[in-house]
GROMACS .gro file of C-alpha atoms in nm:
model
  403
    1MET     CA    1  -1.529  -1.389  -0.211
    2TYR     CA    2  -1.270  -1.277   0.040
    3LYS     CA    3  -1.360  -1.030   0.313
    4ALA     CA    4  -1.152  -0.889   0.594
    5TYR     CA    5  -1.275  -0.809   0.945
    6LYS     CA    6  -1.080  -0.607   1.196
    7TYR     CA    7  -1.113  -0.631   1.574
    8ARG     CA    8  -0.930  -0.474   1.862
    9ILE     CA    9  -0.756  -0.710   2.105
   10TYR     CA   10  -0.632  -0.654   2.460
   11PRO     CA   11  -0.329  -0.873   2.539
   12THR     CA   12  -0.187  -0.901   2.889
   13SER     CA   13   0.157  -0.766   2.975
   14GLN     CA   14   0.307  -1.113   2.932
   15GLN     CA   15   0.134  -1.157   2.597
   16GLU     CA   16   0.254  -0.812   2.489
   17ALA     CA   17   0.611  -0.922   2.559
   18SER     CA   18   0.560  -1.239   2.352
   19LEU     CA   19   0.409  -1.040   2.067
   20ALA     CA   20   0.697  -0.792   2.083
   21ARG     CA   21   0.947  -1.077   2.041
   22SER     CA   22   0.745  -1.213   1.749
   23PHE     CA   23   0.729  -0.869   1.586
   24GLY     CA   24   1.104  -0.833   1.625
   25CYS     CA   25   1.184  -1.174   1.476
   26ALA     CA   26   0.955  -1.116   1.176
   27ARG     CA   27   1.103  -0.771   1.122
   28TRP     CA   28   1.461  -0.904   1.146
   29PHE     CA   29   1.392  -1.185   0.897
   30TRP     CA   30   1.230  -0.938   0.655
   31ASN     CA   31   1.532  -0.709   0.667
   32TYR     CA   32   1.772  -1.004   0.638
   33ALA     CA   33   1.590  -1.148   0.336
   34LEU     CA   34   1.553  -0.807   0.170
   35ASN     CA   35   1.923  -0.733   0.212
   36LEU     CA   36   2.009  -1.077   0.070
   37CYS     CA   37   1.784  -1.013  -0.232
   38GLN     CA   38   1.948  -0.679  -0.297
   39GLU     CA   39   2.302  -0.816  -0.267
   40THR     CA   40   2.217  -1.112  -0.491
   41TYR     CA   41   2.074  -0.882  -0.756
   42LYS     CA   42   2.383  -0.659  -0.749
   43ASN     CA   43   2.618  -0.954  -0.788
   44THR     CA   44   2.425  -1.178  -1.029
   45GLY     CA   45   2.147  -0.965  -1.173
   46LYS     CA   46   1.888  -1.218  -1.053
   47GLY     CA   47   1.647  -1.231  -0.764
   48LEU     CA   48   1.562  -1.496  -0.505
   49SER     CA   49   1.248  -1.710  -0.504
   50ARG     CA   50   1.013  -1.744  -0.211
   51GLY     CA   51   1.109  -2.110  -0.169
   52TYR     CA   52   1.477  -2.023  -0.143
   53ILE     CA   53   1.411  -1.759   0.123
   54GLN     CA   54   1.197  -1.999   0.326
   55GLY     CA   55   1.471  -2.262   0.297
   56LEU     CA   56   1.708  -2.033   0.489
   57LEU     CA   57   1.506  -2.058   0.808
   58PRO     CA   58   1.635  -2.395   0.946
   59ALA     CA   59   1.998  -2.284   0.932
   60LEU     CA   60   1.916  -1.939   1.071
   61LYS     CA   61   1.730  -2.089   1.367
   62LYS     CA   62   2.039  -2.294   1.456
   63GLU     CA   63   2.256  -1.983   1.439
   64TYR     CA   64   2.009  -1.753   1.615
   65GLU     CA   65   1.818  -1.940   1.885
   66TRP     CA   66   1.578  -1.651   1.945
   67LEU     CA   67   1.421  -1.710   1.602
   68LYS     CA   68   1.245  -2.009   1.757
   69ASP     CA   69   1.036  -1.784   1.985
   70PRO     CA   70   0.760  -1.691   1.734
   71TYR     CA   71   0.528  -1.935   1.563
   72SER     CA   72   0.723  -2.096   1.279
   73GLN     CA   73   0.471  -2.015   1.006
   74CYS     CA   74   0.480  -1.645   1.093
   75LEU     CA   75   0.836  -1.634   0.956
   76GLN     CA   76   0.737  -1.831   0.646
   77VAL     CA   77   0.468  -1.572   0.571
   78VAL     CA   78   0.741  -1.306   0.572
   79ALA     CA   79   0.894  -1.471   0.264
   80LEU     CA   80   0.551  -1.475   0.098
   81ASN     CA   81   0.496  -1.106   0.175
   82LEU     CA   82   0.840  -1.015   0.041
   83SER     CA   83   0.784  -1.199  -0.286
   84THR     CA   84   0.441  -1.034  -0.319
   85ALA     CA   85   0.599  -0.693  -0.255
   86TYR     CA   86   0.852  -0.749  -0.532
   87LYS     CA   87   0.578  -0.869  -0.769
   88ASN     CA   88   0.371  -0.557  -0.698
   89PHE     CA   89   0.679  -0.345  -0.767
   90PHE     CA   90   0.749  -0.508  -1.103
   91ASP     CA   91   0.380  -0.480  -1.194
   92LYS     CA   92   0.403  -0.106  -1.109
   93ARG     CA   93   0.145  -0.131  -0.834
   94ALA     CA   94   0.377  -0.035  -0.548
   95MET     CA   95   0.717   0.104  -0.463
   96LEU     CA   96   1.034  -0.099  -0.412
   97PRO     CA   97   1.029  -0.294  -0.081
   98ARG     CA   98   1.203  -0.109   0.200
   99PHE     CA   99   1.361  -0.212   0.529
  100LYS     CA  100   1.138  -0.213   0.836
  101SER     CA  101   1.201  -0.018   1.153
  102LYS     CA  102   1.118  -0.105   1.513
  103HIS     CA  103   0.944   0.234   1.536
  104GLY     CA  104   0.598   0.253   1.386
  105ARG     CA  105   0.342  -0.014   1.307
  106GLN     CA  106   0.440  -0.378   1.375
  107SER     CA  107   0.264  -0.689   1.247
  108ILE     CA  108   0.281  -1.066   1.209
  109SER     CA  109   0.055  -1.304   1.016
  110TYR     CA  110  -0.079  -1.648   1.104
  111PRO     CA  111  -0.180  -1.856   0.799
  112GLN     CA  112  -0.360  -2.122   1.007
  113ASN     CA  113  -0.428  -2.270   1.353
  114VAL     CA  114  -0.606  -1.959   1.481
  115LYS     CA  115  -0.941  -2.010   1.649
  116PHE     CA  116  -1.204  -1.784   1.807
  117ASP     CA  117  -1.347  -1.879   2.145
  118ASP     CA  118  -1.640  -1.651   2.235
  119ASP     CA  119  -1.478  -1.317   2.324
  120SER     CA  120  -1.121  -1.444   2.287
  121ILE     CA  121  -0.890  -1.541   2.005
  122ASN     CA  122  -0.644  -1.829   2.042
  123LEU     CA  123  -0.308  -1.744   1.882
  124PRO     CA  124  -0.035  -2.011   1.857
  125LYS     CA  125   0.238  -1.964   2.122
  126ILE     CA  126   0.048  -1.662   2.259
  127GLY     CA  127  -0.266  -1.819   2.402
  128LEU     CA  128  -0.612  -1.678   2.452
  129VAL     CA  129  -0.628  -1.301   2.398
  130TYR     CA  130  -0.937  -1.097   2.479
  131CYS     CA  131  -1.095  -0.973   2.155
  132GLN     CA  132  -1.364  -0.709   2.118
  133ARG     CA  133  -1.562  -0.912   1.868
  134HIS     CA  134  -1.842  -0.669   1.794
  135ARG     CA  135  -1.974  -0.866   1.494
  136ASN     CA  136  -1.961  -1.222   1.367
  137PHE     CA  137  -1.850  -1.356   1.031
  138GLU     CA  138  -1.924  -1.664   0.826
  139GLY     CA  139  -1.670  -1.858   0.625
  140ASP     CA  140  -1.328  -2.018   0.648
  141ILE     CA  141  -1.043  -1.823   0.808
  142LYS     CA  142  -0.754  -1.787   0.563
  143THR     CA  143  -0.509  -1.550   0.732
  144VAL     CA  144  -0.500  -1.366   1.065
  145THR     CA  145  -0.276  -1.060   1.101
  146VAL     CA  146  -0.193  -0.919   1.444
  147SER     CA  147  -0.073  -0.559   1.444
  148ARG     CA  148   0.038  -0.298   1.694
  149ASN     CA  149  -0.010   0.068   1.609
  150PRO     CA  150   0.236   0.339   1.717
  151ASP     CA  151  -0.016   0.456   1.979
  152GLY     CA  152   0.009   0.118   2.155
  153LYS     CA  153  -0.323  -0.033   2.043
  154TYR     CA  154  -0.340  -0.393   1.920
  155PHE     CA  155  -0.566  -0.513   1.639
  156VAL     CA  156  -0.633  -0.840   1.462
  157SER     CA  157  -0.742  -0.858   1.097
  158VAL     CA  158  -0.917  -1.177   0.988
  159LEU     CA  159  -0.930  -1.269   0.620
  160VAL     CA  160  -1.235  -1.488   0.554
  161ASP     CA  161  -1.354  -1.679   0.249
  162ASN     CA  162  -1.735  -1.674   0.272
  163GLY     CA  163  -1.774  -1.913  -0.024
  164GLN     CA  164  -1.987  -1.668  -0.222
  165ALA     CA  165  -1.917  -1.566  -0.579
  166ASN     CA  166  -1.857  -1.206  -0.677
  167PRO     CA  167  -2.191  -1.025  -0.728
  168GLU     CA  168  -2.310  -0.972  -1.083
  169LEU     CA  169  -2.327  -0.620  -1.221
  170ILE     CA  170  -2.667  -0.466  -1.167
  171PRO     CA  171  -2.835  -0.271  -1.452
  172VAL     CA  172  -2.725   0.086  -1.500
  173GLY     CA  173  -2.949   0.313  -1.298
  174LYS     CA  174  -2.867   0.640  -1.129
  175ALA     CA  175  -2.520   0.767  -1.214
  176VAL     CA  176  -2.317   1.028  -1.031
  177GLY     CA  177  -2.000   1.216  -1.116
  178ILE     CA  178  -1.771   1.332  -0.835
  179ASP     CA  179  -1.525   1.618  -0.852
  180VAL     CA  180  -1.295   1.647  -0.549
  181GLY     CA  181  -1.141   1.966  -0.417
  182LEU     CA  182  -0.992   2.139  -0.115
  183THR     CA  183  -1.255   2.402  -0.028
  184HIS     CA  184  -1.529   2.141  -0.069
  185PHE     CA  185  -1.414   1.784  -0.029
  186ALA     CA  186  -1.650   1.645  -0.292
  187ILE     CA  187  -1.893   1.800  -0.541
  188THR     CA  188  -2.142   1.569  -0.711
  189SER     CA  189  -2.319   1.607  -1.042
  190ASP     CA  190  -2.656   1.652  -0.866
  191ASP     CA  191  -2.526   1.979  -0.711
  192SER     CA  192  -2.442   1.837  -0.368
  193LYS     CA  193  -2.135   1.977  -0.195
  194PHE     CA  194  -1.959   1.820   0.105
  195ASP     CA  195  -1.729   2.044   0.306
  196ASN     CA  196  -1.368   1.951   0.373
  197PRO     CA  197  -1.346   1.871   0.749
  198ARG     CA  198  -0.971   1.957   0.768
  199TYR     CA  199  -0.899   1.728   1.063
  200PHE     CA  200  -0.525   1.789   1.061
  201ILE     CA  201  -0.564   2.169   1.067
  202LYS     CA  202  -0.808   2.146   1.361
  203ARG     CA  203  -0.560   1.946   1.569
  204GLN     CA  204  -0.241   2.101   1.442
  205ARG     CA  205  -0.198   2.323   1.749
  206ASN     CA  206  -0.236   2.031   1.988
  207LEU     CA  207   0.006   1.826   1.779
  208LYS     CA  208   0.259   2.110   1.781
  209ARG     CA  209   0.253   2.131   2.162
  210LYS     CA  210   0.299   1.756   2.196
  211GLN     CA  211   0.590   1.758   1.952
  212GLN     CA  212   0.760   2.046   2.130
  213LYS     CA  213   0.737   1.860   2.460
  214LEU     CA  214   0.874   1.547   2.295
  215TYR     CA  215   1.186   1.713   2.155
  216ARG     CA  216   1.269   1.867   2.493
  217LYS     CA  217   1.299   1.520   2.647
  218LYS     CA  218   1.631   1.346   2.678
  219LYS     CA  219   1.690   1.080   2.414
  220GLY     CA  220   1.658   0.727   2.545
  221SER     CA  221   1.467   0.831   2.858
  222GLN     CA  222   1.131   0.696   2.970
  223ASN     CA  223   0.979   1.044   2.949
  224ARG     CA  224   1.074   1.063   2.583
  225ASN     CA  225   0.894   0.735   2.518
  226LYS     CA  226   0.586   0.878   2.691
  227GLY     CA  227   0.610   1.190   2.478
  228ARG     CA  228   0.641   0.986   2.161
  229LEU     CA  229   0.329   0.790   2.262
  230ALA     CA  230   0.138   1.117   2.315
  231VAL     CA  231   0.232   1.238   1.966
  232ALA     CA  232   0.130   0.902   1.818
  233LYS     CA  233  -0.212   0.926   1.985
  234VAL     CA  234  -0.277   1.264   1.824
  235HIS     CA  235  -0.185   1.127   1.481
  236SER     CA  236  -0.407   0.824   1.545
  237LYS     CA  237  -0.699   1.049   1.639
  238ILE     CA  238  -0.660   1.248   1.317
  239ALA     CA  239  -0.643   0.931   1.107
  240ARG     CA  240  -0.949   0.776   1.272
  241CYS     CA  241  -1.158   1.093   1.230
  242ARG     CA  242  -1.062   1.119   0.865
  243GLU     CA  243  -1.131   0.751   0.806
  244ASP     CA  244  -1.471   0.773   0.975
  245PHE     CA  245  -1.571   1.068   0.754
  246LEU     CA  246  -1.457   0.893   0.436
  247HIS     CA  247  -1.635   0.569   0.527
  248LYS     CA  248  -1.966   0.746   0.592
  249LEU     CA  249  -1.951   0.962   0.279
  250SER     CA  250  -1.846   0.675   0.050
  251ARG     CA  251  -2.120   0.454   0.194
  252LYS     CA  252  -2.381   0.725   0.133
  253ILE     CA  253  -2.273   0.770  -0.230
  254VAL     CA  254  -2.261   0.397  -0.304
  255ASN     CA  255  -2.603   0.337  -0.149
  256GLU     CA  256  -2.767   0.610  -0.357
  257ASN     CA  257  -2.611   0.538  -0.699
  258GLN     CA  258  -2.544   0.249  -0.935
  259VAL     CA  259  -2.267   0.411  -1.142
  260ILE     CA  260  -1.992   0.620  -0.982
  261ALA     CA  261  -1.746   0.817  -1.194
  262VAL     CA  262  -1.442   0.999  -1.054
  263GLU     CA  263  -1.120   1.147  -1.189
  264ASN     CA  264  -0.799   0.945  -1.187
  265LEU     CA  265  -0.583   1.199  -1.003
  266ASN     CA  266  -0.204   1.188  -0.991
  267ILE     CA  267  -0.179   1.269  -0.621
  268LYS     CA  268   0.189   1.179  -0.603
  269SER     CA  269   0.274   1.462  -0.840
  270MET     CA  270   0.022   1.703  -0.689
  271VAL     CA  271   0.184   1.695  -0.345
  272LYS     CA  272   0.508   1.825  -0.500
  273ASN     CA  273   0.345   2.167  -0.485
  274HIS     CA  274   0.472   2.281  -0.144
  275ASN     CA  275   0.192   2.536  -0.109
  276LEU     CA  276  -0.078   2.268  -0.125
  277ALA     CA  277   0.106   1.953  -0.015
  278LYS     CA  278  -0.020   1.957   0.344
  279ALA     CA  279  -0.381   2.026   0.243
  280ILE     CA  280  -0.378   1.757  -0.027
  281SER     CA  281  -0.228   1.499   0.211
  282ASP     CA  282  -0.486   1.583   0.478
  283VAL     CA  283  -0.791   1.558   0.253
  284GLY     CA  284  -0.747   1.185   0.168
  285TRP     CA  285  -0.860   1.166  -0.195
  286GLY     CA  286  -0.681   0.836  -0.260
  287MET     CA  287  -0.838   0.662   0.038
  288PHE     CA  288  -1.179   0.796  -0.060
  289CYS     CA  289  -1.153   0.655  -0.414
  290THR     CA  290  -1.034   0.320  -0.277
  291MET     CA  291  -1.337   0.301  -0.048
  292LEU     CA  292  -1.573   0.391  -0.331
  293LYS     CA  293  -1.422   0.124  -0.552
  294TYR     CA  294  -1.436  -0.176  -0.320
  295LYS     CA  295  -1.778  -0.085  -0.180
  296ALA     CA  296  -1.925  -0.048  -0.528
  297GLU     CA  297  -1.769  -0.371  -0.656
  298SER     CA  298  -1.886  -0.568  -0.350
  299GLU     CA  299  -2.247  -0.474  -0.435
  300GLY     CA  300  -2.229  -0.524  -0.811
  301LYS     CA  301  -2.221  -0.152  -0.887
  302GLN     CA  302  -1.985   0.010  -1.135
  303TYR     CA  303  -1.693   0.234  -1.046
  304ILE     CA  304  -1.529   0.423  -1.335
  305GLU     CA  305  -1.218   0.639  -1.335
  306ILE     CA  306  -1.190   0.919  -1.592
  307ASP     CA  307  -0.854   1.013  -1.738
  308ARG     CA  308  -0.686   1.288  -1.541
  309PHE     CA  309  -0.628   1.496  -1.857
  310PHE     CA  310  -0.999   1.506  -1.945
  311PRO     CA  311  -1.095   1.881  -1.953
  312SER     CA  312  -1.391   1.851  -1.718
  313SER     CA  313  -1.367   2.206  -1.580
  314LYS     CA  314  -1.304   2.382  -1.914
  315THR     CA  315  -1.592   2.219  -2.105
  316CYS     CA  316  -1.952   2.339  -2.092
  317HIS     CA  317  -2.173   2.041  -2.010
  318LEU     CA  318  -2.457   2.170  -2.234
  319CYS     CA  319  -2.296   2.270  -2.564
  320LEU     CA  320  -1.952   2.106  -2.508
  321ASN     CA  321  -1.780   2.434  -2.585
  322ARG     CA  322  -1.428   2.438  -2.442
  323VAL     CA  323  -1.248   2.747  -2.311
  324ASP     CA  324  -0.876   2.787  -2.370
  325ASN     CA  325  -0.770   2.898  -2.022
  326LEU     CA  326  -0.938   2.869  -1.683
  327THR     CA  327  -0.732   2.958  -1.376
  328LEU     CA  328  -0.797   2.816  -1.031
  329ASP     CA  329  -0.927   3.147  -0.892
  330VAL     CA  330  -1.223   3.139  -1.136
  331ARG     CA  331  -1.495   2.946  -0.950
  332ALA     CA  332  -1.779   3.020  -1.196
  333TRP     CA  333  -1.781   3.111  -1.563
  334THR     CA  334  -2.024   3.189  -1.845
  335CYS     CA  335  -2.011   2.992  -2.168
  336LYS     CA  336  -1.963   3.229  -2.467
  337HIS     CA  337  -2.140   2.986  -2.700
  338CYS     CA  338  -2.468   2.911  -2.521
  339GLY     CA  339  -2.459   3.172  -2.243
  340THR     CA  340  -2.491   2.920  -1.959
  341HIS     CA  341  -2.349   3.039  -1.625
  342ASP     CA  342  -2.197   2.736  -1.453
  343ASP     CA  343  -2.038   2.669  -1.120
  344ARG     CA  344  -1.689   2.539  -1.200
  345ASP     CA  345  -1.702   2.234  -0.973
  346VAL     CA  346  -2.060   2.129  -1.049
  347ASN     CA  347  -1.994   2.162  -1.421
  348ALA     CA  348  -1.685   1.943  -1.383
  349ALA     CA  349  -1.883   1.679  -1.191
  350ILE     CA  350  -2.151   1.669  -1.462
  351ASN     CA  351  -1.886   1.628  -1.733
  352ILE     CA  352  -1.723   1.347  -1.533
  353ARG     CA  353  -2.058   1.170  -1.506
  354ASN     CA  354  -2.128   1.207  -1.879
  355GLU     CA  355  -1.780   1.086  -1.970
  356GLY     CA  356  -1.822   0.786  -1.739
  357LEU     CA  357  -2.152   0.693  -1.904
  358ARG     CA  358  -1.992   0.732  -2.247
  359ILE     CA  359  -1.707   0.497  -2.151
  360LEU     CA  360  -1.958   0.253  -2.006
  361ALA     CA  361  -2.164   0.257  -2.325
  362LEU     CA  362  -1.856   0.186  -2.536
  363GLY     CA  363  -1.767  -0.110  -2.314
  364THR     CA  364  -1.413   0.011  -2.236
  365SER     CA  365  -1.236   0.096  -1.913
  366ALA     CA  366  -1.057   0.426  -1.858
  367SER     CA  367  -0.810   0.269  -1.613
  368ALA     CA  368  -0.715  -0.034  -1.827
  369CYS     CA  369  -0.433   0.115  -2.028
  370GLY     CA  370  -0.065   0.035  -2.057
  371GLY     CA  371   0.115  -0.072  -1.743
  372ASP     CA  372  -0.186  -0.014  -1.519
  373VAL     CA  373  -0.342  -0.341  -1.630
  374SER     CA  374  -0.300  -0.603  -1.359
  375ARG     CA  375  -0.205  -0.957  -1.441
  376ALA     CA  376  -0.463  -1.228  -1.400
  377SER     CA  377  -0.247  -1.441  -1.170
  378LYS     CA  378  -0.186  -1.338  -0.809
  379THR     CA  379   0.056  -1.477  -0.557
  380SER     CA  380  -0.163  -1.415  -0.255
  381VAL     CA  381  -0.532  -1.419  -0.175
  382LEU     CA  382  -0.475  -1.099   0.023
  383LEU     CA  383  -0.496  -0.906  -0.304
  384ASP     CA  384  -0.865  -0.999  -0.332
  385ALA     CA  385  -0.959  -0.899   0.023
  386ILE     CA  386  -1.256  -0.665   0.058
  387PRO     CA  387  -1.258  -0.472   0.389
  388VAL     CA  388  -1.595  -0.475   0.563
  389GLU     CA  389  -1.684  -0.145   0.726
  390SER     CA  390  -2.033  -0.219   0.862
  391GLY     CA  391  -2.021  -0.262   1.240
  392SER     CA  392  -2.202  -0.198   1.565
  393GLN     CA  393  -2.256   0.131   1.742
  394HIS     CA  394  -1.970   0.053   1.981
  395CYS     CA  395  -1.698  -0.010   1.728
  396ARG     CA  396  -1.651   0.063   1.361
  397ALA     CA  397  -1.425  -0.125   1.125
  398VAL     CA  398  -1.131   0.022   0.943
  399SER     CA  399  -0.969  -0.068   0.620
  400VAL     CA  400  -0.717  -0.350   0.615
  401ASN     CA  401  -0.355  -0.296   0.522
  402VAL     CA  402  -0.246  -0.532   0.258
  403TRP     CA  403   0.112  -0.626   0.196
   0.00000   0.00000   0.00000
C-alpha cells in the first residue's frame, strides 16, 4: 500500500537558487511539451506518447545548455506527469492540462537516488537539505516531490510503499449519514452539528488591507514582491486553518463509525451562484469528502456517496412521505402523513444514512455509474497514494497534491 508523508525543509540560499533553476527547467519543459502536443493534435489529430516526449530531451539539452542544470530524471518525470494528466482528462477525472506559470506553487519530482540522513535529506545535485522529520516511515521510497509554496515555504513529499496489502473491509457496525451546509458545516444522523468556522470571512479584512498595499506598489519593484509575499502568507494561513479543521473533523467521524454516507454534490455547478460562490468555496466540502474517503478506506471502513438528486430533505425518515416543495428558508417542517416535526438537516442526514445502508445491502455502488468508473490500469503509482495525517504535536501533515 502506498502512503505519502510530507515534511518541511529549510534549504540554504545557495540551495534555493539551485531549486529555483530546477523548477524553471521543469516548468519550461512542461510548457514546451504541452504546446507540442497541442500543435500535433491540431495538425494530425493524434497525440504524443510519453516515450516520444522523453526522447526530445537529448536534442533540447544540446540546444539549451541550461537544461543540464537540474537532475536529469526530474525532466523525465515531467513527461510522465503530462501523460498522466492527459489520461485523467480523457477518463473525465480532471480538466485539460494547462500551461504552468512562474508565479504560484513550483515543484519537481525525483523518482530515485534520494536518501534521508538523520535530520537531512540528500537530493541529487542539491545536496543535504535540513528536513523537519517529525515522524519516521517504513518502506521503500518510490518518489520524492520537492515543492515551494507561494508564501516561500519549501516542502518535500515522500511516496512510500510499506509492502502491506490493502486492509480488508470490517463488518458493518455503526453507520452515520452526513449532510453538509453553510450555517452548520456538517450535520450527522445522530443529531450532531458542527459549526462552519468561516476562516476566509474572519481574515477577509486583513487580506483586503494586504491586497490594497500590494496594488499601490510599483510593478517590478522589490516592495511589490514583498507585498505579494504578504498576501500569499494570508492565503496560506487560511488554507492551513481550514485544512486543520477538516483533518480533525474527518478523523473524529472515521474513528467513531464503520460506514460513512455522504451526498455526491456537484460543487462546480453550485459555485455558479454568485450569491453563494464565496461561501461554498470557503467551506471546503470537496476536500472534506476526499479526507473521509481515504481515511475510511485505509482502515477498511466503507465510504458511500449518495446520488445528488436523492430527495433527502423532502422525505420524512419515518413514513417516507415526500413533500412537493421545500424552499431553503424552511429549516424545520412537519410531516402531513405521520405528524413528525423534523429538523430539515437532521432529517436529511438520517435519510442519507438509510440510503447508504440500502445501497450497501444491495451490493452496488452509488458512484460507479457511467463515465465516473475508473479504469483498472493506471500509469502512475501516485494515483494510489494515501496521505498520512497523523503527526507529532510540533507539526501536522497535510494532504499531498497528486499530478
